mmCIF file of C-alpha atoms in Angstrom:
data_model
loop_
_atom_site.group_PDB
_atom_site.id
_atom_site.type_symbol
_atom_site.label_atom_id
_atom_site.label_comp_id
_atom_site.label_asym_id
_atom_site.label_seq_id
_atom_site.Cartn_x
_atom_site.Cartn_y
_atom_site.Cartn_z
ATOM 1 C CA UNK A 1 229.246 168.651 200.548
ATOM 2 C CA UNK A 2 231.439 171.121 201.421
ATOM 3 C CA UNK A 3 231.981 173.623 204.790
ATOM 4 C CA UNK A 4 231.738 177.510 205.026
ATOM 5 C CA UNK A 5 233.533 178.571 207.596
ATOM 6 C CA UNK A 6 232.413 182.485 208.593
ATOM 7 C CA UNK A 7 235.379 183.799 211.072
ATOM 8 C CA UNK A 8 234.947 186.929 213.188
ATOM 9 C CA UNK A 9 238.270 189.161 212.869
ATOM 10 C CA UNK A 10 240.856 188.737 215.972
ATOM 11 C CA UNK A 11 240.543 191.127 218.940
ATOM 12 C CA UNK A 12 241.027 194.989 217.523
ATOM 13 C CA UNK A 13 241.656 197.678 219.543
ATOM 14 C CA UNK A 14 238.393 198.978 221.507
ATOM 15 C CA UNK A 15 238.853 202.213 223.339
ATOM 16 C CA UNK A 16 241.984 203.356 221.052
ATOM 17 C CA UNK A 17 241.962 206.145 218.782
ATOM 18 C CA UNK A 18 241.818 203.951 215.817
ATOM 19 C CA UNK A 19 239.768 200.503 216.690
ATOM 20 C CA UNK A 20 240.068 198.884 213.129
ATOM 21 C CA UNK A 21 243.316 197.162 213.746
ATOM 22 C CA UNK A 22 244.174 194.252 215.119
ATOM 23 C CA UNK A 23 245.761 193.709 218.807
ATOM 24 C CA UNK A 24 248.729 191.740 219.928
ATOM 25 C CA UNK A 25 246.011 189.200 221.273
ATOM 26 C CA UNK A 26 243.932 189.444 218.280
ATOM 27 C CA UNK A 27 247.245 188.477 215.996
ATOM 28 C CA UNK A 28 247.367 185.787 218.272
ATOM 29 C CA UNK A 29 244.198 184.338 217.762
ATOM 30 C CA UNK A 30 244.311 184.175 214.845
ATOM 31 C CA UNK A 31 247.727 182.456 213.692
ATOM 32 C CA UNK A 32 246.047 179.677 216.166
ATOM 33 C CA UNK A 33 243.266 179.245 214.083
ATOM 34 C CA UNK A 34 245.399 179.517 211.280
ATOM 35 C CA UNK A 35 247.212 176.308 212.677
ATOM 36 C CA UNK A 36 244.280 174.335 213.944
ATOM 37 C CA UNK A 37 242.873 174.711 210.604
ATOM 38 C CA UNK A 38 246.567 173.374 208.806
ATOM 39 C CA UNK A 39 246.407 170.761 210.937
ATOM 40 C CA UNK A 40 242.981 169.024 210.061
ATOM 41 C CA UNK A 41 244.347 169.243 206.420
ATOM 42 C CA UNK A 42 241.821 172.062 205.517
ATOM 43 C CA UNK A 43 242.183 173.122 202.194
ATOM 44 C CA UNK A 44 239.625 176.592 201.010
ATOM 45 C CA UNK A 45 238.627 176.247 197.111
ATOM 46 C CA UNK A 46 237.894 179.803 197.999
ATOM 47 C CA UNK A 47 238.735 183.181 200.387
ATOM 48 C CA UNK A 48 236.669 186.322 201.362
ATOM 49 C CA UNK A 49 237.154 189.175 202.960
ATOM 50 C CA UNK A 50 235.126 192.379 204.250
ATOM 51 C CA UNK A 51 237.269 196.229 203.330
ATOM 52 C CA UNK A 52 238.540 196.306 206.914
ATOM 53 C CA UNK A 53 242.041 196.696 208.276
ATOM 54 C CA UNK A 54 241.147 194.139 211.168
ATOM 55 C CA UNK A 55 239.438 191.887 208.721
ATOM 56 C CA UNK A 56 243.055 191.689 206.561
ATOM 57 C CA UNK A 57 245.364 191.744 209.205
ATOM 58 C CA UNK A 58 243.249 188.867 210.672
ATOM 59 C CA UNK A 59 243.662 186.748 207.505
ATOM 60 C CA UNK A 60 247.472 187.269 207.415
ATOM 61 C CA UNK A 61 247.658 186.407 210.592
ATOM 62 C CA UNK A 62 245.856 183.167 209.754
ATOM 63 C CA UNK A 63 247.454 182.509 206.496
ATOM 64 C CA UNK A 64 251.393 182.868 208.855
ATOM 65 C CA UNK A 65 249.657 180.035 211.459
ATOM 66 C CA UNK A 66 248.158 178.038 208.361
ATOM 67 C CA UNK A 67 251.718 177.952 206.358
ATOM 68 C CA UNK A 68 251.005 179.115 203.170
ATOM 69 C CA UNK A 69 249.507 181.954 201.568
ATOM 70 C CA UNK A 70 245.638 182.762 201.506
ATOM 71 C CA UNK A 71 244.651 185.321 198.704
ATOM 72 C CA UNK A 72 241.276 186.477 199.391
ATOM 73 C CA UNK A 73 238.482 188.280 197.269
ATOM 74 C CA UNK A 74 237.446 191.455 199.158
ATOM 75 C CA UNK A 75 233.764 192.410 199.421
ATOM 76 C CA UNK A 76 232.208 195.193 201.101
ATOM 77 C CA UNK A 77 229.087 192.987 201.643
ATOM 78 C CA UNK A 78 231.389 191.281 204.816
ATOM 79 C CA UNK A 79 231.908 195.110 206.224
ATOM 80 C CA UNK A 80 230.974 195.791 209.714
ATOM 81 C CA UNK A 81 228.427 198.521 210.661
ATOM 82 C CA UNK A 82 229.052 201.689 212.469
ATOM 83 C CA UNK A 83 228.677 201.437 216.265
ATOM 84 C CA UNK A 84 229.558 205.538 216.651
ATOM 85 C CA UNK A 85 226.539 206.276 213.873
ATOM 86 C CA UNK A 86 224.377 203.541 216.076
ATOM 87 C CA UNK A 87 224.486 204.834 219.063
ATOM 88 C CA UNK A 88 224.306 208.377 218.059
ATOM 89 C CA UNK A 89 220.622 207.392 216.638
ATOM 90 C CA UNK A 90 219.335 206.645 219.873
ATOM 91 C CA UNK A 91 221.704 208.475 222.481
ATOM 92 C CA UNK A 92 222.059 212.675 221.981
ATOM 93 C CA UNK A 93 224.088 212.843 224.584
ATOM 94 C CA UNK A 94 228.339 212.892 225.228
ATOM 95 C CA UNK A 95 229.133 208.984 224.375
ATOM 96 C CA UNK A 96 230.952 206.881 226.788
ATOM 97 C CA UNK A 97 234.431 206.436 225.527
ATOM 98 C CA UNK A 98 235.541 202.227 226.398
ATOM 99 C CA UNK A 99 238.315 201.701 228.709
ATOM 100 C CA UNK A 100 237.102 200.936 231.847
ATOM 101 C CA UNK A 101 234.698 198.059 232.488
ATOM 102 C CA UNK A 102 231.703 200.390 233.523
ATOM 103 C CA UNK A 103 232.761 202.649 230.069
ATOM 104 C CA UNK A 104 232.416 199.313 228.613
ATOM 105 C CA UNK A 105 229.163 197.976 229.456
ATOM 106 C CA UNK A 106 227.570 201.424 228.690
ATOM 107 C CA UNK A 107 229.376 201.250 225.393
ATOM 108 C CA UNK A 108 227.518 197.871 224.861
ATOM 109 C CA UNK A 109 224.212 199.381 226.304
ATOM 110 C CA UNK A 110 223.857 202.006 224.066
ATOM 111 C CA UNK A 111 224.768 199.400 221.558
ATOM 112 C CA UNK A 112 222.244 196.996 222.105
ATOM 113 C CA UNK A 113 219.458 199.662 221.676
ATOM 114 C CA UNK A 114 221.131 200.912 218.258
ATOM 115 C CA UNK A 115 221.261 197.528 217.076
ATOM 116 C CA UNK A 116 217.653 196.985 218.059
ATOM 117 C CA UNK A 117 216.494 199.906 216.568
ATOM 118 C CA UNK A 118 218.396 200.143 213.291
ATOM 119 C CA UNK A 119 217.053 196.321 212.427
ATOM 120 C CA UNK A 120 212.942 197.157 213.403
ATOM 121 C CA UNK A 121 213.333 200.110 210.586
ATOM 122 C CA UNK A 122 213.408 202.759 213.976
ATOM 123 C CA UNK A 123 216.124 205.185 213.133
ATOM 124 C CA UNK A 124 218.648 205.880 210.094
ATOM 125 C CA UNK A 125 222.166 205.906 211.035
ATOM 126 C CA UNK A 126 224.265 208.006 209.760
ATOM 127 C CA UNK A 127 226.893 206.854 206.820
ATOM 128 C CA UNK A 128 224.860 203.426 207.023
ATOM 129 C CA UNK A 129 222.448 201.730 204.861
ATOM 130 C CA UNK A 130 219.138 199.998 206.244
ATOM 131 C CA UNK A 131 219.561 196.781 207.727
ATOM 132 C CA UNK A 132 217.702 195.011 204.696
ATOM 133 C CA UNK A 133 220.220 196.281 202.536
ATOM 134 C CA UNK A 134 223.288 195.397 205.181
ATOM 135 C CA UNK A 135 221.334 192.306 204.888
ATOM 136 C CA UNK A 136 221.564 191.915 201.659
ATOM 137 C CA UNK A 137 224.887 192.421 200.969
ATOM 138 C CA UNK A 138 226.333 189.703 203.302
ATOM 139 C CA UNK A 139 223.652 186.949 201.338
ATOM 140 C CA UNK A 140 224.991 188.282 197.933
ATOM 141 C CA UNK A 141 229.039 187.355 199.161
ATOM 142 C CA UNK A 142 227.226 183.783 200.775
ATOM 143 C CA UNK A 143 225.369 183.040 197.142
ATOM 144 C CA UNK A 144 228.610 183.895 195.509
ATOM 145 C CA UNK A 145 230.693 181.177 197.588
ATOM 146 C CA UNK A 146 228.092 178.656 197.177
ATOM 147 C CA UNK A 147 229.575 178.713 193.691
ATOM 148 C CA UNK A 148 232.319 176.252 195.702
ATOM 149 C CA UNK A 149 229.639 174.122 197.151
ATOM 150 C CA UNK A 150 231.760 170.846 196.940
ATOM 151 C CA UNK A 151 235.006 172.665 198.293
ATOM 152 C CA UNK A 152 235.912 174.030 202.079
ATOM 153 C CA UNK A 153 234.957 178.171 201.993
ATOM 154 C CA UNK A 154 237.020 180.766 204.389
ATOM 155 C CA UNK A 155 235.109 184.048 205.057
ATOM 156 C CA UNK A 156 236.880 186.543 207.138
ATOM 157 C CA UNK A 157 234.309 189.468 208.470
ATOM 158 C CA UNK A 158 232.858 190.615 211.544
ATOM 159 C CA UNK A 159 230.094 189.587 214.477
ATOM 160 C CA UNK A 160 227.483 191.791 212.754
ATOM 161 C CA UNK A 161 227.409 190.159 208.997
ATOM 162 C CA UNK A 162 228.192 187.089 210.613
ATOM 163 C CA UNK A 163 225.134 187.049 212.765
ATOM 164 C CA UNK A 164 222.973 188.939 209.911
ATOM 165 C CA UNK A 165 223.636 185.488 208.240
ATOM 166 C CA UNK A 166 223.027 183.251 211.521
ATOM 167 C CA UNK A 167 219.708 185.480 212.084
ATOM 168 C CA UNK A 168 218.480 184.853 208.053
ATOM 169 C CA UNK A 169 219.289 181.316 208.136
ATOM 170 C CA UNK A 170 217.330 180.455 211.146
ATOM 171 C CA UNK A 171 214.305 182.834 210.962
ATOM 172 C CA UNK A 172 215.385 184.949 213.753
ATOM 173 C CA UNK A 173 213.727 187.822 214.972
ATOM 174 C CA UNK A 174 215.609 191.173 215.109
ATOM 175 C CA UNK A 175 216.412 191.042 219.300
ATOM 176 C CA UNK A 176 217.520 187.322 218.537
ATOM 177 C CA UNK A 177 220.232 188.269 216.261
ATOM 178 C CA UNK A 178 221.126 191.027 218.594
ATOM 179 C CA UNK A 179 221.920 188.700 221.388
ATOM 180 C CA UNK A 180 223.286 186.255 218.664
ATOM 181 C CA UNK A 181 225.629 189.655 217.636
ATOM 182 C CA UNK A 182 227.046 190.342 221.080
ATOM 183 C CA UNK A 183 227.992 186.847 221.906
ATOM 184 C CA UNK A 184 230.473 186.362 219.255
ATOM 185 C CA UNK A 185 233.804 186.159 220.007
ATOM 186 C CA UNK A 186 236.696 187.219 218.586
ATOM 187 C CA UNK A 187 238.395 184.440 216.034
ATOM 188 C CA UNK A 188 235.394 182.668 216.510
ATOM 189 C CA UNK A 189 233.907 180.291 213.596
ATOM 190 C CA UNK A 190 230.518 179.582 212.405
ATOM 191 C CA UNK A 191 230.167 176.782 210.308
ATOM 192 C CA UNK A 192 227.755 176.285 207.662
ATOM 193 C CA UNK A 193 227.629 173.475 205.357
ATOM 194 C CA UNK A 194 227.220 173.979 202.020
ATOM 195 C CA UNK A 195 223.833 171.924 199.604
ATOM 196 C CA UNK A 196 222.447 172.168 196.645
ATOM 197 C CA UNK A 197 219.579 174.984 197.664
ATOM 198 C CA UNK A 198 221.887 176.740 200.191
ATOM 199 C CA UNK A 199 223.256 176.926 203.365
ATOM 200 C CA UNK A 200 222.590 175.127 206.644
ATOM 201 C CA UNK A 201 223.990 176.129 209.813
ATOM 202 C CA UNK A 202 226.431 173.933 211.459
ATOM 203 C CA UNK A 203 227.824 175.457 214.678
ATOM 204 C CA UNK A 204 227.660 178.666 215.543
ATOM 205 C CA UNK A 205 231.006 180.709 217.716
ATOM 206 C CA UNK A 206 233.227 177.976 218.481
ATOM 207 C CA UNK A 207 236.812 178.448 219.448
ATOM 208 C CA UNK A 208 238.208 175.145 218.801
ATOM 209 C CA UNK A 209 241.693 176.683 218.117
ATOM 210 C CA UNK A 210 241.596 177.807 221.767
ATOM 211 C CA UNK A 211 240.245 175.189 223.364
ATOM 212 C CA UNK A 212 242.614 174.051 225.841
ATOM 213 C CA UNK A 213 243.337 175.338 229.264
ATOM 214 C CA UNK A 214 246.561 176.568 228.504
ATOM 215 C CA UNK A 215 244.715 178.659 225.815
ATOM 216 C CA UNK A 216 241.582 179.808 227.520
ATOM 217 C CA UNK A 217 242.627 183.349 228.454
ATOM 218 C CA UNK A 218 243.215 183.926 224.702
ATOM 219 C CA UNK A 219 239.621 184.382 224.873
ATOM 220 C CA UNK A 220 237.888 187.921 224.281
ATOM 221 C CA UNK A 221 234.780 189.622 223.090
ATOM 222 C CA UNK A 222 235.235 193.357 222.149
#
């Protein structure tokens, strides 16, 4: 049986005028994993990617620390949601702009309600589908790569497909896959292994490419 491996994008840029791009710490990140997955002789019968800038700047960044290209098939399914359109549902007021660490945890506040609400069917954020349809679109890309069931499968996306997927698999409720959404950090990888009916969770946001104490404080969140 084969692995899935379902990587959350490198650090992007929170609190700049344009958050969909990679920082210098989210490039790193990634060529790490790139290498730790070159070195355990990894080889991917198949790539996917969301739209996103982050989500391709995070695979070349990989493919430069794996050694040799990775061509991907893009899917919108693997797109993030809209935090802005989120917490505009459930906050009318001026929205906290990140920066500073209390900016920050208001950001992620007002997050955690939007989340919350947008999955129990609560509100209807703007430019966004319903969450059974966000839903929905991350399974379709997973049955599609289960086409490779015997081979090794790279997904490139972000923490809120990623724990959509986490969520389905193991029944969770919608404040469960909230909490499993805001603990994912950046470069991590879930791993699912592949069968013949599916998917089966492996390990969930492990930074094994980072894992070293010369590494640790390559470690982020946002």
């Amino acid at each position: 049986m084969g692995s899935l491996y379902l990587v959350r994008h490198g650090q992007a840029s929170l609190g700049a005028v344009n958050y969909d791009q990679l920082s210098a710490l989210g490039v790193q990140q990634c060529h790490h994993l790139g290498a730790y997955f070159a070195s355990h002789g990894t080889r991917f019968a198949a790539v996917y990617t969301g739209t996103l800038m982050r989500h391709a700047q995070s695979l070349q960044a990989l493919a430069e620390g794996y050694g040799q290209p990775l061509v991907p098939q893009v899917r919108a399914g693997l797109d993030e949601y809209k935090p802005e359109s989120l917490v505009r549902a459930v906050h009318a007021g001026e929205l906290p702009q990140p920066g500073t660490p209390e900016a920050n945890k208001q950001h992620f506040r007002l997050l955690r309600t939007g989340l919350l609400a947008w999955m129990q069917g609560e509100t209807a954020p703007a430019e966004m589908p319903a969450y059974a349809d966000f839903l929905a679109g991350a399974l379709a890309v997973l049955a599609e790569a289960h086409a490779h069931q015997q081979g090794h499968v790279l997904i490139v996306s972000s923490g809120g497909p990623i724990s959509a997927l986490v969520g389905h698999l193991l029944g969770a409720a919608a404040p469960g896959v909230v909490e499993l959404n805001l603990r994912i950090r950046n470069s991590a990888v879930t791993e699912l292994q592949s069968h013949a009916k599916g998917h089966g969770l492996l390990s969930f946001n492990g930074l094994p490419h980072l894992d070293t104490v010369a590494l640790r404080s390559l470690h982020s969140y946002a």
